[in-house]
CSV table of C-alpha atoms in Angstrom, one decimal:
chain,number,residue,atom,x,y,z
A,403,MET,CA,26.1,-35.0,3.3
A,404,ARG,CA,25.4,-32.1,5.6
A,405,LEU,CA,23.4,-29.1,4.6
A,406,SER,CA,23.6,-25.7,6.2
A,407,ILE,CA,20.4,-24.3,8.1
A,408,PRO,CA,19.7,-21.6,5.4
A,409,VAL,CA,19.8,-24.2,2.8
A,410,LEU,CA,17.5,-26.5,4.6
A,411,ALA,CA,15.1,-23.6,5.2
A,412,VAL,CA,15.1,-22.6,1.6
A,413,THR,CA,14.6,-26.3,0.6
A,414,LEU,CA,11.8,-26.7,3.2
A,415,ALA,CA,10.0,-23.4,2.1
A,416,THR,CA,10.4,-24.3,-1.7
A,417,ALA,CA,8.8,-27.8,-0.9
A,418,LEU,CA,6.0,-26.2,1.2
A,419,ALA,CA,5.3,-23.7,-1.4
A,420,ALA,CA,5.0,-26.3,-4.1
A,421,ALA,CA,2.6,-28.2,-1.9
A,422,ALA,CA,0.4,-25.4,-0.5
A,423,SER,CA,-1.7,-22.9,-2.4
A,424,ILE,CA,-0.2,-19.5,-2.3
A,425,ALA,CA,-2.3,-17.2,0.0
A,426,THR,CA,-2.9,-13.5,0.3
A,427,PRO,CA,-3.1,-12.1,3.8
A,428,ALA,CA,-6.9,-11.9,3.7
A,429,GLN,CA,-6.9,-15.5,3.2
A,430,ALA,CA,-4.7,-16.5,6.1
A,431,VAL,CA,-6.2,-19.0,8.4
A,432,ALA,CA,-4.9,-20.1,11.8
A,433,GLY,CA,-3.7,-23.6,11.8
A,434,GLU,CA,-2.7,-23.5,8.2
A,435,LEU,CA,0.5,-22.7,6.3
A,436,THR,CA,0.4,-19.2,4.6
A,437,ILE,CA,2.8,-18.1,2.0
A,438,ILE,CA,2.7,-14.6,0.8
A,439,GLN,CA,4.9,-14.2,-2.5
A,440,LEU,CA,6.3,-10.6,-2.9
A,441,ALA,CA,7.6,-9.3,-6.3
A,442,VAL,CA,10.5,-7.0,-5.3
A,443,GLY,CA,12.6,-5.8,-8.2
A,444,GLN,CA,14.8,-8.5,-9.8
A,445,ASN,CA,14.0,-10.8,-6.7
A,446,ASP,CA,10.9,-12.5,-5.3
A,447,ALA,CA,10.6,-12.7,-1.6
A,448,ALA,CA,8.2,-14.8,0.6
A,449,VAL,CA,6.8,-14.2,3.9
A,450,VAL,CA,5.7,-17.7,5.4
A,451,GLN,CA,3.5,-18.1,8.4
A,452,GLY,CA,3.5,-21.6,9.8
A,453,PRO,CA,0.5,-23.5,11.3
A,454,CYS,CA,1.5,-22.3,14.7
A,455,GLY,CA,1.8,-18.7,13.9
A,456,GLU,CA,5.6,-18.5,13.5
A,457,ILE,CA,6.8,-16.2,10.7
A,458,GLY,CA,9.7,-16.6,8.4
A,459,ILE,CA,11.1,-14.5,5.6
A,460,VAL,CA,12.8,-16.0,2.4
A,461,ASP,CA,15.1,-13.8,0.1
A,462,ALA,CA,14.2,-10.5,1.3
A,463,GLY,CA,17.1,-8.1,0.2
A,464,GLN,CA,17.7,-4.6,-1.0
A,465,GLY,CA,14.6,-2.9,-1.8
A,466,SER,CA,12.1,-5.2,-0.3
A,467,ALA,CA,11.7,-3.6,3.2
A,468,ASP,CA,8.4,-2.0,2.4
A,469,GLU,CA,6.8,-4.9,0.9
A,470,VAL,CA,7.8,-7.3,3.6
A,471,GLN,CA,6.8,-4.8,6.3
A,472,GLY,CA,3.4,-4.6,4.4
A,473,ALA,CA,3.0,-8.5,4.5
A,474,LEU,CA,3.9,-8.7,8.2
A,475,THR,CA,1.4,-6.0,9.1
A,476,ALA,CA,-1.2,-7.7,7.1
A,477,LEU,CA,-0.6,-10.8,9.1
A,478,GLY,CA,-0.9,-8.8,12.2
A,479,THR,CA,2.9,-9.3,13.4
A,480,GLY,CA,6.2,-7.7,13.3
A,481,ALA,CA,8.1,-10.7,14.9
A,482,VAL,CA,10.1,-13.0,12.6
A,483,ALA,CA,11.3,-16.3,13.8
A,484,TRP,CA,13.6,-17.2,10.8
A,485,LEU,CA,15.2,-15.9,7.9
A,486,ALA,CA,16.4,-17.8,4.8
A,487,ALA,CA,18.3,-17.0,1.7
A,488,SER,CA,18.8,-19.0,-1.4
A,489,HIS,CA,22.2,-17.4,-2.1
A,490,TYR,CA,24.3,-14.4,-0.9
A,491,ASP,CA,23.6,-11.8,-3.5
A,492,ALA,CA,22.6,-8.3,-2.1
A,493,ASP,CA,19.1,-8.7,-3.5
A,494,HIS,CA,18.5,-11.8,-1.4
A,495,ILE,CA,20.4,-10.8,1.8
A,496,GLY,CA,20.9,-7.0,1.5
């Protein structure tokens, strides 16, 4: 069975979230996985910072721009290496 890159990214992010503690930006530590969970309307979005500093966003859709920008600012970056969506509804990809 072959999975698409977005499905693999969501699967990986979900597995990492289950295995790692959820951190706030103030708790972010270089060399560790940091996941900032954002409540955005009907959706939950996540900003993920990997151990090497790369940033990814999961399920950031309509109405989440301010919250996602705030998380990126708290992490000291505006650069995003990857995006993942669990499915194609506007509140996940809008």
